[in-house]
Structure formats: structure tokens, C-alpha cells
Amino acid sequence: MSTTSAYKLDNFESFYNIIDNELVPTAKTRRAVDPSNEELLAEVPVSTQQDVDRAVAAAQAAFPSWRDLSQDERAVYLTTFVDAIDAHQQEFAQLLGKEAGKPPQGVGIELYLLSHQIHETLKFRLTEEQIEDTDERYIPIGVGVGIVPWNFPMLLGIIKLVSALLTGNTFIWKPSPYSPYTALKLGELGAKIFPKGVFNVLSGDEDLGPLLTAHPGVAKISFTGSVATGKKVMQACASTLKRVTLELGGNDAAIVMPDADLAMTVPKVATMAYFHSGQVCFCIKRVYVHEAIYDAFIAAIVEFVKSLKSGGPSDAEAVLGPIQNSMQYAKLLELYSQVSKQDLKVAYGGEAASSQSGSGFYLPPTVIDNPPEDSKLVVEEQFGPIVPILKWSDEEDVIRRANASSMGLGGSVWSKDIVAAERLTRRLEAGTVWVNAHFEVGPQAAFGGHKNSGIGVESGLDGLKGWCNAQVVWIKKWYKIIDREDISHRNTDLIKSTLEIGSRSSQNTRLSNFQTLYNIHRISRQKT
Ligand code: NAD
């Protein structure tokens, strides 16, 4: 394979679907919005049923030969791909900043995470597992579709793409209509590297997802998004029995114990609550603080949040960007309006006015002091920079409150006593739990939600297995031996071993031995 300079993309201004390694325009186009200034961005394709059919056919045609490569061979393509992305860091950084409304710090984190995700995932290999005398191996499923949300437009698609391709599936990436730009350019880069049809990208409006989930040629949907849409995806996949992985919303609780070191804890909890303006599925969404340190915690978190600067993709000092899109912005304005409607106590920030056209979808970071447990802000995933701090006094009670959510993505406990904190995390109903941390996930470990937060996992070996069907192979090695050996001798040995180890051996071994005896009996009869 040639060096990454051979894969240079010159143009980051025009955008096409990528089907069968071709740049394909559509009759209809649309434009997304830069959330930092509400300006329209470049035109992108609006895919139709024909585009979906063409992409699925290309991915189906590419599947057999891609499947038949070894994992090492597929990893070589993917390594070239990540090197080519790294060679375009500047261009992707600018595009991602504009489409996602991320300040440079947030862009840097996403680009680092996605490069790390690919490099680390490529170290994994799915091997055959031997269970007694049978082998279990992992077979790619076929054409996979990744449906991606707008909060991490590159990273969340990359997690799906690299796992799907390494395990031998072919792939169609469907970005969110709010953030399609970087995905289309990744597809263009992929078209220079992968064999035809292996990696396709389709952009569209909100009709495109259902066209893909309904398509009979698609074998697996890996979806990241809201709980409500996840339920629709699962329903749509039922009619063709597609494999489904769902990575859905979260309402993560952080429990701060009375012995927590505030100087260490507050900056970390606040960072993990307000990162990307709260638009992260496993950000801290509820902070439960023990009453003994509650007032000091509120004072410290207010001081910290005051220091967070808001700004857009060109502001290197900014930590908080705008809300990514008008739909989420409208939802959050409604949530902020609950502050006065429900008479919530504001420790910092507060009511937000609708943006003057052109000023961007910014919201003031807000700290709410001990709101009622049944308030919307506590019960629902807010997905914005408004965070409830809640008081607790009884350990049983705080665990019950943390687990009261229908979601179960993540949860953390903050304490100097690591052993006691770890013991408490075992009682949290969530897919990932932390002690003195939150948000830390990595390519090496499975990530997924409990309860309404999802089905299945991504990342780690289990994430790779999610892109495969299990296949068990039974090879009857005794057959050749019997041709060469004295049947009666073998017969006696087998009877002996079957009876002797009968009580100790597993059902699998006993069944296998009995079947062997039956076959010996059959062969002896044929020979006489
Ligand atoms: P969303 O559910 O509105 O949309 C997600 C994707 O699904 C988009 O690409 C959208 O176009 C597509 N879609 C919409 N309707 C569809 C349908 N009927 N069939 C198929 N696809 C359809 O979510 P969003 O607003 O883009 O993202 C925010 C949500 O995603 C939050 O709830 C957040 O917690 C969640 N999220 C979860 C994770 C995770 O890993 N668990 C990560 C990031 C975001």
C-alpha cells in the first residue's frame, strides 16, 4: 500500500455520498448549521431509496472478499486509514469545530480519542475458542450500518466502523443530519484506501435512518442516539431480524461521600458534568453530595463553573461551546424555563433567553441547588449545561435515588476510602462505574448501557464479537484413527472410558463418546 501522501484530500468544501468508492451527488441537497453563529454550512446530499439500494448492493458485493481476508490484512487497511486521518488533522479539526460547534479544546479531545480508538482496537484479534473438543469461532455478519448522533460526529462513527471492518463486515455510515460533514470526508478518504464497496457513507434527512433499518440487505444496525429513537430502531429491525446494538441516553449519578477531598473532587465532577456543555451521554447528570459537605461543595462548584469560558470553534480559551442544534436548544430553553416555573433554587447561572438570530445557540452554565427529586431536571437526561446538585444523608437512600432512573449508562462514587467506594459502585445499576472518576472509557473495555440505556456493547473484545455471529465447528477426528486401529480394541477402550469417566465428564463429552460408540458399531456391522 502507498504512503498517506497518496491519499491526500484537497477539497474540504464540497460533499458527496460515498458509494462503491465513488463520489455520488444527489438531486436534492440540504445544509446544516454552524451552531456558534447559526450560519448555513455547505450543501450535502439528501439520499433517496435508490441511493440506499445502491450502497447496500455495493456493500453486499464487497462482503465475501473482505470477509475472506485475514484480520491482519484488514488491519493493514485500517492502519493506513488512521494514518491518513492523522495526516488531515488540521482540515478535520476545522470541519468538526464548525459542524459540532466545538471549541478547539473539545475538537482536540475528539480527534485524540478517535485516533487512540483505532490504534488500540487494531491490537485486538478474535481467536477461535476451544470448548472441550469443539471450536467456537466468530463470523462477520454481512452489511453493517452505523447510525450516529451529532455530539461526537467522528468518534462515535469511528468506533463502529473500525470494529465492523476489522471483523470482516462491510459498512455504511449514516451521520446525523446535524453533523454530516466530517463523516462524508472520512468516506472520501476511505474510498482511496479500502476495496470498492467496503466503506460507504450516506447523508440525508430524518427519512434516511428508517430506509436503512428497513432494508432487507442490511444485516446489522449499530445505533447511537436517544432512547426514543432506539426503540423505533429496534422495532424496525424486528421485521428482518437484524442484529442490533443500541447505545442510548444516560442520566448518570455521581455520589460524593462525606470524606471526599473537595479540592480534588469538585474540579473533576464539574468538568465531567459540563464537558461539551453537558452534551455527552455519560457525563455526570446528577450530583448527590453528602449533607456534611454539601454547602462547601456548592460554593466550590460555583467558583469552578464561573471560570469556564464559553466560545466557538475559533476560541482557543473556550471550554463551553454552543448547544449543537436548534432542536436541542429549544428543548433546553424549555428545561431552563422550569427554573422559575418550579421555583428551583439557582446557585449559579439561571434562566436563558432565546438567542438573537446569529448569536449562536449558547446557554449559561447553571448550577441548581437541591431541586426536588421528581423535577424534570433530575428525572430526565438534560443533555445541556444545567446540572442539579442534590443532598443526601443515608447510604441506602442515595443508592435507591441513583438507581431510580430508567437509564443505566454510568455512575460514580467519590471518596478517600477506595474500598468502601468500590463496594458501593457494585450496587449501581449502570454499564460503567467509576471510583473518583467519570467519563473515563477506552478502546480496551466494553462500553454499553443497562436498562433503557442500551443493548449490547461497543469496544473491547466484546464489542468486536457484537459484529459477529458465533459459529461452532465439530470435527470428528476419531474417524481416521478407527480406519487404522483395531475396532474391537478401540471399542473396549471407549466403553471403559465412557463408563469410568461418565460420572465426572461433562454432558458434552459423554454425548460425544456415545456417538462414537454408535458409529463404531455401525462401521463394524458394515465390515462383517
Ligand atoms: P437521535 O436519536 O435523535 O438521533 C440519532 C441518529 O438516529 C441520527 O443519525 C438520526 O438521524 C437517526 N434517526 C432518527 N430517527 C431515526 C429512525 N426512526 N430510524 C433510524 N435512525 C433514526 O439522537 P441525537 O439527538 O442525535 O443524540 C443525542 C442522544 O444520543 C442523547 O440521548 C445521548 O445520550 C445519546 N447518545 C448516546 C451515546 C452512547 O454511547 N450511549 C453516545 C452519544 C449520544
Coordinates of C-alpha atoms and ligand atoms in Angstrom, one line a residue:
M1 CA 0.0 0.0 0.0
S2 CA 1.3 3.5 -0.8
T3 CA 2.1 6.2 1.8
T4 CA -0.5 8.5 3.2
S5 CA 0.5 11.4 0.8
A6 CA -1.1 9.3 -1.9
Y7 CA -4.4 9.7 -0.1
K8 CA -4.4 13.5 0.2
L9 CA -7.8 15.2 0.0
D10 CA -7.5 18.6 -1.5
N11 CA -11.1 19.7 -1.1
F12 CA -12.9 20.1 2.2
E13 CA -15.6 22.4 0.7
S14 CA -17.8 20.1 -1.4
F15 CA -19.5 16.9 -0.2
Y16 CA -20.8 13.8 -1.8
N17 CA -22.2 10.4 -0.8
I18 CA -19.6 7.7 -1.0
I19 CA -20.9 4.6 -2.7
D20 CA -18.7 1.8 -4.0
N21 CA -15.7 4.2 -3.7
E22 CA -17.4 6.8 -6.0
L23 CA -18.3 10.3 -5.1
V24 CA -22.1 10.4 -5.8
P25 CA -24.2 13.6 -5.8
T26 CA -27.9 13.6 -5.2
A27 CA -30.6 15.6 -6.9
K28 CA -31.7 17.2 -3.7
T29 CA -29.3 18.7 -1.2
R30 CA -29.6 20.3 2.2
R31 CA -27.3 22.4 4.5
A32 CA -26.6 22.0 8.2
V33 CA -26.0 25.0 10.5
D34 CA -22.9 26.2 12.4
P35 CA -24.3 26.4 15.9
S36 CA -21.8 29.0 17.0
N37 CA -23.1 31.6 14.6
E38 CA -26.2 30.0 13.0
E39 CA -24.7 30.4 9.5
L40 CA -25.6 27.8 6.9
L41 CA -22.8 25.4 6.1
A42 CA -22.1 23.7 2.7
E43 CA -24.6 21.6 0.8
V44 CA -24.7 17.9 1.5
P45 CA -26.6 15.1 -0.3
V46 CA -30.1 14.0 0.6
S47 CA -30.2 10.3 -0.1
T48 CA -33.2 8.5 -1.6
Q49 CA -34.3 4.9 -1.6
Q50 CA -32.2 4.4 -4.8
D51 CA -29.0 5.6 -3.1
V52 CA -29.7 3.3 -0.2
D53 CA -30.3 0.3 -2.5
R54 CA -27.0 1.2 -4.4
A55 CA -25.0 1.4 -1.2
V56 CA -26.4 -1.8 0.2
A57 CA -25.7 -3.6 -3.1
A58 CA -22.1 -2.3 -3.2
A59 CA -21.5 -3.4 0.4
Q60 CA -23.1 -6.8 -0.2
A61 CA -20.9 -7.3 -3.3
A62 CA -17.8 -6.3 -1.4
F63 CA -18.5 -8.6 1.6
P64 CA -17.3 -12.0 0.5
S65 CA -13.8 -10.9 -0.5
W66 CA -13.4 -8.5 2.5
R67 CA -14.6 -11.3 4.8
D68 CA -12.1 -13.7 3.4
L69 CA -9.1 -11.5 4.2
S70 CA -7.3 -12.3 7.5
Q71 CA -7.7 -9.9 10.4
D72 CA -4.1 -8.9 9.9
E73 CA -4.7 -8.0 6.3
R74 CA -7.8 -5.9 7.2
A75 CA -5.8 -4.2 10.0
V76 CA -3.3 -3.0 7.4
Y77 CA -6.0 -1.2 5.5
L78 CA -7.3 0.3 8.8
T79 CA -3.8 1.4 9.8
T80 CA -3.4 3.2 6.6
F81 CA -6.8 4.8 7.1
V82 CA -5.9 6.2 10.6
D83 CA -2.6 7.4 9.3
A84 CA -4.4 9.3 6.5
I85 CA -6.8 10.8 9.1
D86 CA -3.9 11.9 11.2
A87 CA -2.3 13.5 8.1
H88 CA -5.5 15.6 7.7
Q89 CA -5.7 16.7 11.4
Q90 CA -6.0 20.4 10.6
E91 CA -8.7 20.1 8.0
F92 CA -10.8 17.7 10.1
A93 CA -10.3 19.9 13.2
Q94 CA -11.7 22.9 11.4
L95 CA -14.6 21.0 9.9
L96 CA -15.5 19.3 13.2
G97 CA -15.4 22.6 15.1
K98 CA -17.9 24.1 12.6
E99 CA -20.3 21.3 12.3
A100 CA -20.3 20.3 16.1
G101 CA -19.9 23.8 17.5
K102 CA -16.8 22.6 19.4
P103 CA -14.1 24.9 20.7
P104 CA -10.6 23.8 19.8
Q105 CA -10.1 22.1 23.1
G106 CA -13.2 19.9 22.5
V107 CA -12.1 19.2 18.9
G108 CA -8.6 18.1 20.1
I109 CA -10.1 15.7 22.6
E110 CA -12.4 14.1 20.0
L111 CA -9.6 13.7 17.4
Y112 CA -7.2 12.3 20.0
L113 CA -9.9 9.8 21.2
L114 CA -10.7 8.5 17.7
S115 CA -7.1 8.0 16.7
H116 CA -6.5 6.2 20.0
Q117 CA -9.7 4.1 19.4
I118 CA -8.5 2.9 16.0
H119 CA -4.9 2.2 17.1
E120 CA -5.9 0.3 20.2
T121 CA -8.8 -1.7 18.6
L122 CA -6.4 -2.8 15.9
K123 CA -4.3 -4.6 18.5
F124 CA -7.2 -7.0 19.1
R125 CA -7.8 -10.3 17.3
L126 CA -10.8 -12.5 17.7
T127 CA -9.4 -16.0 18.1
E128 CA -11.2 -19.3 18.0
E129 CA -12.1 -20.6 21.4
Q130 CA -11.9 -24.3 22.1
I131 CA -14.5 -25.7 24.5
E132 CA -13.8 -29.4 25.1
D133 CA -13.5 -30.9 21.6
T134 CA -15.5 -28.2 19.8
D135 CA -14.2 -24.9 18.4
E136 CA -16.2 -21.7 18.5
R137 CA -15.3 -19.0 16.1
Y138 CA -16.6 -15.6 15.1
I139 CA -18.0 -15.0 11.6
P140 CA -18.8 -11.5 10.3
I141 CA -22.4 -10.8 9.8
G142 CA -22.5 -9.0 6.5
V143 CA -23.5 -5.4 5.7
G144 CA -23.5 -3.3 8.8
V145 CA -24.9 0.2 9.2
G146 CA -23.7 2.7 11.8
I147 CA -26.3 5.3 12.8
V148 CA -24.5 8.2 14.5
P149 CA -25.7 11.2 16.6
W150 CA -24.4 14.8 16.5
N151 CA -22.5 15.2 19.8
F152 CA -19.3 13.3 18.6
P153 CA -19.8 13.1 14.9
M154 CA -16.4 11.5 14.1
L155 CA -15.6 9.4 17.2
L156 CA -18.9 7.6 17.5
G157 CA -18.9 6.5 13.9
I158 CA -15.3 5.5 14.0
I159 CA -15.9 3.2 16.9
K160 CA -18.5 1.3 14.8
L161 CA -16.5 1.5 11.6
V162 CA -13.2 0.1 12.9
S163 CA -14.9 -2.8 14.8
A164 CA -17.1 -3.7 11.8
L165 CA -14.3 -3.7 9.3
L166 CA -11.7 -5.4 11.4
T167 CA -14.1 -8.3 12.0
G168 CA -14.8 -8.6 8.2
N169 CA -18.1 -6.8 7.8
T170 CA -18.7 -4.1 5.2
F171 CA -20.2 -0.8 6.3
I172 CA -22.5 2.1 5.6
W173 CA -22.1 5.2 7.9
K174 CA -25.2 7.3 8.4
P175 CA -24.2 10.6 10.1
S176 CA -26.7 12.8 11.9
P177 CA -28.3 15.4 9.5
Y178 CA -27.0 18.0 12.0
S179 CA -23.3 17.0 11.6
P180 CA -22.7 15.1 8.3
Y181 CA -19.5 16.9 7.1
T182 CA -16.6 15.0 8.7
A183 CA -18.2 11.6 8.0
L184 CA -18.5 12.4 4.3
K185 CA -14.9 13.4 4.2
L186 CA -13.8 10.3 6.1
G187 CA -15.7 8.3 3.5
E188 CA -13.9 10.1 0.7
L189 CA -10.6 9.2 2.4
G190 CA -11.7 5.6 2.8
A191 CA -12.6 5.4 -0.9
K192 CA -8.9 6.0 -1.7
I193 CA -7.8 3.2 0.7
F194 CA -10.3 0.4 1.1
P195 CA -11.5 -2.0 -1.7
K196 CA -14.7 -0.9 -3.5
G197 CA -17.9 -1.1 -1.5
V198 CA -16.3 -1.9 1.9
F199 CA -16.9 1.6 3.4
N200 CA -19.8 3.7 2.2
V201 CA -21.3 6.9 3.6
L202 CA -24.9 8.2 3.0
S203 CA -26.1 11.6 4.1
G204 CA -29.7 12.6 4.3
D205 CA -32.6 14.0 6.3
E206 CA -34.6 12.3 9.0
D207 CA -36.1 9.9 6.5
L208 CA -32.8 8.1 5.8
G209 CA -32.4 6.2 9.1
P210 CA -35.8 4.3 8.6
L211 CA -34.8 3.4 5.0
L212 CA -31.7 1.7 6.3
T213 CA -33.3 -0.1 9.3
A214 CA -36.0 -1.4 6.9
H215 CA -33.6 -2.6 4.2
P216 CA -33.5 -6.4 3.9
G217 CA -29.9 -6.4 2.6
V218 CA -28.6 -4.9 5.9
A219 CA -27.6 -7.5 8.5
K220 CA -26.7 -5.4 11.5
I221 CA -27.6 -1.9 12.8
S222 CA -25.3 -0.3 15.4
F223 CA -27.2 2.7 16.6
T224 CA -26.1 5.5 19.0
G225 CA -28.7 8.1 19.9
S226 CA -31.7 8.8 22.1
V227 CA -33.8 6.2 23.9
A228 CA -36.9 7.1 22.0
T229 CA -35.2 6.6 18.6
G230 CA -33.5 3.5 19.8
K231 CA -36.9 1.9 20.5
K232 CA -38.0 2.8 16.9
V233 CA -34.8 1.3 15.5
M234 CA -35.3 -2.0 17.4
Q235 CA -38.9 -2.2 16.2
A236 CA -37.9 -1.6 12.6
C237 CA -35.2 -4.2 12.8
A238 CA -37.5 -6.8 14.1
S239 CA -39.2 -7.4 10.8
T240 CA -36.0 -8.6 9.2
L241 CA -34.4 -9.9 12.4
K242 CA -31.3 -7.7 12.0
R243 CA -28.7 -7.8 14.7
V244 CA -28.9 -4.6 16.8
T245 CA -26.6 -2.8 19.1
L246 CA -28.1 0.2 20.9
E247 CA -26.0 2.8 22.7
L248 CA -28.6 5.2 24.2
G249 CA -29.0 8.0 26.6
G250 CA -27.9 8.3 30.2
N251 CA -28.8 10.1 33.4
D252 CA -25.5 9.3 35.3
A253 CA -25.4 9.9 39.0
A254 CA -22.2 10.9 40.9
I255 CA -22.3 10.1 44.6
V256 CA -20.0 12.3 46.7
M257 CA -19.2 10.7 50.1
P258 CA -18.7 12.8 53.3
D259 CA -14.9 12.1 53.3
A260 CA -14.3 13.2 49.7
D261 CA -11.5 15.7 49.2
L262 CA -13.2 18.7 47.8
A263 CA -10.1 20.3 46.3
M264 CA -9.6 17.2 44.2
T265 CA -13.2 16.2 43.6
V266 CA -15.0 19.4 42.7
P267 CA -13.0 20.3 39.6
K268 CA -13.3 16.7 38.3
V269 CA -17.0 16.4 39.0
A270 CA -17.7 19.8 37.4
T271 CA -15.5 19.0 34.3
M272 CA -17.4 15.8 33.8
A273 CA -20.7 17.5 34.2
Y274 CA -20.2 20.5 32.0
F275 CA -17.8 18.9 29.3
H276 CA -19.1 19.7 25.8
S277 CA -21.8 21.8 27.5
G278 CA -23.3 18.7 29.0
Q279 CA -23.9 17.1 25.6
V280 CA -22.3 13.8 26.4
C281 CA -24.2 10.6 27.0
F282 CA -22.2 9.6 30.0
C283 CA -21.5 13.0 31.5
I284 CA -22.5 13.4 35.1
K285 CA -26.2 14.5 35.0
R286 CA -27.0 14.3 38.8
V287 CA -24.6 15.1 41.6
Y288 CA -25.5 13.6 45.0
V289 CA -23.5 15.2 47.8
H290 CA -23.5 14.2 51.4
E291 CA -25.1 16.8 53.7
A292 CA -21.9 17.1 55.8
I293 CA -20.0 18.7 52.9
Y294 CA -23.0 19.9 50.8
D295 CA -22.6 23.7 51.4
A296 CA -18.9 23.7 50.9
F297 CA -19.4 21.6 47.7
I298 CA -21.9 24.1 46.3
A299 CA -19.7 27.0 47.0
A300 CA -16.7 25.3 45.3
I301 CA -18.5 24.1 42.2
V302 CA -20.0 27.6 41.7
E303 CA -16.5 29.0 41.8
F304 CA -15.3 26.4 39.3
V305 CA -18.2 26.9 36.9
K306 CA -17.7 30.7 36.9
S307 CA -14.2 30.1 35.5
L308 CA -15.4 28.2 32.4
K309 CA -15.3 30.4 29.3
S310 CA -17.9 30.0 26.5
G311 CA -16.9 30.3 22.9
G312 CA -17.0 28.9 19.4
P313 CA -14.6 26.9 17.2
S314 CA -12.0 29.6 16.8
D315 CA -11.8 30.5 20.5
A316 CA -8.8 28.6 21.9
E317 CA -9.6 29.7 25.5
A318 CA -13.2 28.4 25.4
V319 CA -14.3 25.3 27.3
L320 CA -18.1 25.5 26.7
G321 CA -19.3 25.6 23.2
P322 CA -22.9 26.2 22.0
I323 CA -25.7 23.7 22.0
Q324 CA -25.2 21.7 18.8
N325 CA -28.5 22.3 17.1
S326 CA -31.8 24.3 17.2
M327 CA -33.8 21.2 18.2
Q328 CA -31.7 20.5 21.3
Y329 CA -31.5 24.2 22.0
A330 CA -35.3 24.6 22.0
K331 CA -35.6 21.5 24.4
L332 CA -33.1 23.1 26.8
L333 CA -34.8 26.5 26.7
E334 CA -37.9 24.7 27.9
L335 CA -35.9 23.0 30.6
Y336 CA -34.3 26.3 31.7
S337 CA -37.8 27.8 31.9
Q338 CA -38.7 25.2 34.6
V339 CA -36.3 27.0 36.9
S340 CA -38.9 29.8 37.5
K341 CA -41.9 27.6 36.9
Q342 CA -40.9 25.1 39.6
D343 CA -39.2 27.8 41.8
L344 CA -35.9 26.0 41.7
K345 CA -33.0 27.4 43.7
V346 CA -30.2 28.7 41.4
A347 CA -26.7 28.6 42.8
Y348 CA -25.2 30.0 39.6
G349 CA -26.4 30.9 36.1
G350 CA -30.2 30.5 35.6
E351 CA -32.9 31.5 33.1
A352 CA -31.8 31.7 29.5
A353 CA -33.2 34.0 26.8
S354 CA -33.7 32.7 23.3
S355 CA -30.7 33.5 21.1
Q356 CA -30.8 36.7 19.0
S357 CA -30.6 35.4 15.4
G358 CA -27.0 34.9 14.5
S359 CA -25.5 34.9 18.0
G360 CA -25.3 31.1 18.3
F361 CA -27.0 28.5 20.5
Y362 CA -25.2 29.4 23.7
L363 CA -26.7 28.7 27.2
P364 CA -25.3 29.9 30.5
P365 CA -23.8 27.1 32.6
T366 CA -26.1 26.7 35.5
V367 CA -25.9 25.0 38.9
I368 CA -29.3 24.1 40.6
D369 CA -29.2 23.8 44.4
N370 CA -31.1 20.7 45.7
P371 CA -34.1 20.5 43.3
P372 CA -37.0 18.1 44.1
E373 CA -36.2 14.5 43.2
D374 CA -39.2 14.4 40.9
S375 CA -38.3 17.6 38.9
K376 CA -37.8 17.2 35.2
L377 CA -34.1 18.3 35.6
V378 CA -33.5 15.3 37.9
V379 CA -35.7 12.6 36.2
E380 CA -34.7 13.3 32.6
E381 CA -31.4 13.4 30.7
Q382 CA -30.9 17.1 30.3
F383 CA -28.1 17.0 27.7
G384 CA -27.1 20.6 28.4
P385 CA -25.0 22.8 30.8
I386 CA -27.6 22.8 33.7
V387 CA -26.8 20.4 36.5
P388 CA -28.7 19.6 39.7
I389 CA -26.7 19.1 43.0
L390 CA -28.7 17.0 45.4
K391 CA -28.3 16.5 49.1
W392 CA -28.2 13.0 50.8
S393 CA -27.7 11.7 54.3
D394 CA -28.4 7.9 54.2
E395 CA -26.4 5.5 52.1
E396 CA -29.3 3.2 51.3
D397 CA -31.4 6.2 50.3
V398 CA -28.8 7.6 47.9
I399 CA -28.3 4.3 46.2
R400 CA -32.0 4.0 45.8
R401 CA -32.2 7.5 44.3
A402 CA -29.3 7.0 42.0
N403 CA -30.9 3.7 40.7
A404 CA -34.4 5.2 40.4
S405 CA -33.6 6.3 36.8
S406 CA -34.9 4.2 34.0
M407 CA -31.5 4.7 32.4
G408 CA -28.3 3.0 33.4
L409 CA -25.3 4.2 31.4
G410 CA -22.7 5.2 34.0
G411 CA -22.3 6.1 37.7
S412 CA -19.5 7.1 40.1
V413 CA -18.6 7.3 43.8
W414 CA -16.2 9.9 45.1
S415 CA -14.4 9.1 48.4
K416 CA -10.9 8.8 50.0
D417 CA -12.0 5.3 51.1
I418 CA -11.5 3.4 47.8
V419 CA -12.6 0.0 49.2
A420 CA -15.9 1.4 50.5
A421 CA -16.5 3.4 47.3
E422 CA -15.8 0.3 45.2
R423 CA -18.3 -1.7 47.3
L424 CA -20.9 1.0 46.6
T425 CA -20.3 1.0 42.9
R426 CA -21.3 -2.7 42.8
R427 CA -24.8 -1.6 43.7
L428 CA -25.2 1.0 40.9
E429 CA -27.3 -0.2 38.0
A430 CA -25.1 1.1 35.2
G431 CA -22.9 -0.3 32.4
T432 CA -19.8 1.6 33.5
V433 CA -19.0 2.6 37.1
W434 CA -16.0 4.6 38.4
V435 CA -14.4 5.5 41.7
N436 CA -13.1 9.1 41.9
A437 CA -13.5 9.4 38.1
H438 CA -16.2 9.6 35.5
F439 CA -16.2 9.6 31.7
E440 CA -13.1 7.5 31.5
V441 CA -13.6 4.8 28.9
G442 CA -11.3 3.3 26.5
P443 CA -11.0 1.1 23.4
Q444 CA -9.8 -1.8 25.6
A445 CA -13.0 -2.1 27.6
A446 CA -16.6 -2.9 26.7
F447 CA -19.0 0.1 26.9
G448 CA -22.7 -0.2 27.0
G449 CA -25.8 0.7 29.0
H450 CA -28.0 -1.2 31.4
K451 CA -31.8 -0.8 31.5
N452 CA -33.0 1.8 28.9
S453 CA -29.5 3.0 28.1
G454 CA -29.0 0.3 25.6
I455 CA -28.5 -3.3 24.4
G456 CA -25.1 -4.8 23.7
V457 CA -21.7 -3.1 24.0
E458 CA -19.1 -1.4 21.8
S459 CA -15.3 -1.5 22.2
G460 CA -13.1 -4.2 23.7
L461 CA -13.3 -7.8 22.6
D462 CA -17.0 -8.0 23.4
G463 CA -17.6 -5.0 21.1
L464 CA -15.9 -6.9 18.3
K465 CA -17.9 -10.0 19.0
G466 CA -21.1 -7.8 18.6
W467 CA -20.2 -7.6 14.9
C468 CA -20.1 -11.4 14.5
N469 CA -22.2 -14.5 14.5
A470 CA -20.9 -17.3 16.6
Q471 CA -20.2 -20.4 14.7
V472 CA -19.4 -23.7 16.3
V473 CA -17.4 -26.3 14.4
W474 CA -17.4 -30.0 15.3
I475 CA -14.6 -32.0 13.7
K476 CA -14.7 -35.8 14.3
K477 CA -11.0 -36.5 14.4
W478 CA -11.5 -40.1 15.6
Y479 CA -12.8 -41.2 12.2
K480 CA -9.3 -41.6 10.6
I481 CA -8.0 -43.4 13.7
I482 CA -10.7 -46.0 13.6
D483 CA -9.8 -46.9 10.0
R484 CA -6.3 -47.7 11.1
E485 CA -6.9 -49.3 14.5
D486 CA -8.4 -52.5 15.6
I487 CA -12.1 -51.7 16.1
S488 CA -12.7 -54.1 18.9
H489 CA -9.7 -52.7 20.9
R490 CA -10.9 -49.2 20.3
N491 CA -14.4 -50.2 21.2
T492 CA -13.3 -51.6 24.6
D493 CA -11.3 -48.5 25.4
L494 CA -14.1 -46.2 24.6
I495 CA -16.7 -48.2 26.6
K496 CA -14.3 -48.2 29.5
S497 CA -13.5 -44.5 29.3
T498 CA -17.2 -43.6 28.8
L499 CA -18.3 -45.6 31.9
E500 CA -15.3 -44.7 34.0
I501 CA -15.4 -41.0 33.5
G502 CA -19.1 -41.0 32.9
S503 CA -19.9 -39.6 36.3
R504 CA -17.1 -37.0 36.1
S505 CA -17.2 -35.9 32.4
S506 CA -19.5 -33.2 31.1
Q507 CA -22.6 -33.9 29.2
N508 CA -20.8 -32.8 26.0
T509 CA -18.0 -35.4 26.4
R510 CA -20.5 -38.2 27.3
L511 CA -22.7 -37.5 24.3
S512 CA -19.7 -37.4 22.0
N513 CA -18.3 -40.7 23.4
F514 CA -21.7 -42.4 23.0
Q515 CA -22.0 -41.1 19.4
T516 CA -18.5 -42.5 18.7
L517 CA -19.6 -45.9 20.1
Y518 CA -22.6 -45.9 17.9
N519 CA -20.6 -45.1 14.8
I520 CA -18.0 -47.9 15.6
H521 CA -20.9 -50.3 16.0
R522 CA -22.2 -49.2 12.6
I523 CA -18.8 -49.5 10.9
S524 CA -18.2 -53.0 12.4
R525 CA -21.5 -54.2 11.1
Q526 CA -20.7 -52.8 7.6
K527 CA -17.3 -54.6 7.7
T528 CA -18.7 -58.0 8.7
Ligands
NAD1 P1 -31.4 10.8 17.9 O1 -31.9 9.6 18.5 O2 -32.3 11.9 17.7 O3 -30.6 10.6 16.5 C1 -29.5 9.7 16.4 C2 -29.4 9.2 15.0 O4 -30.6 8.5 14.6 C3 -29.3 10.4 14.0 O5 -28.4 10.0 13.0 C4 -30.7 10.4 13.4 O6 -30.8 10.9 12.1 C5 -31.1 8.9 13.4 N1 -32.5 8.6 13.4 C6 -33.6 9.5 13.8 N2 -34.7 8.8 13.6 C7 -34.4 7.5 13.2 C8 -35.2 6.4 12.9 N3 -36.6 6.4 13.1 N4 -34.6 5.3 12.5 C9 -33.2 5.2 12.3 N5 -32.4 6.3 12.6 C10 -33.0 7.4 13.0 O7 -30.2 11.3 18.9 P2 -29.4 12.6 18.9 O8 -30.3 13.7 19.3 O9 -28.7 12.7 17.6 O10 -28.3 12.3 20.0 C11 -28.5 12.6 21.3 C12 -28.8 11.3 22.1 O11 -27.8 10.3 21.9 C13 -28.8 11.5 23.6 O12 -29.9 10.9 24.2 C14 -27.5 10.9 24.0 O13 -27.5 10.5 25.4 C15 -27.4 9.8 23.1 N6 -26.0 9.3 23.0 C16 -25.7 8.1 23.5 C17 -24.4 7.6 23.4 C18 -24.0 6.3 23.9 O14 -22.9 5.8 23.6 N7 -24.8 5.6 24.8 C19 -23.4 8.4 22.9 C20 -23.8 9.7 22.4 C21 -25.1 10.1 22.4

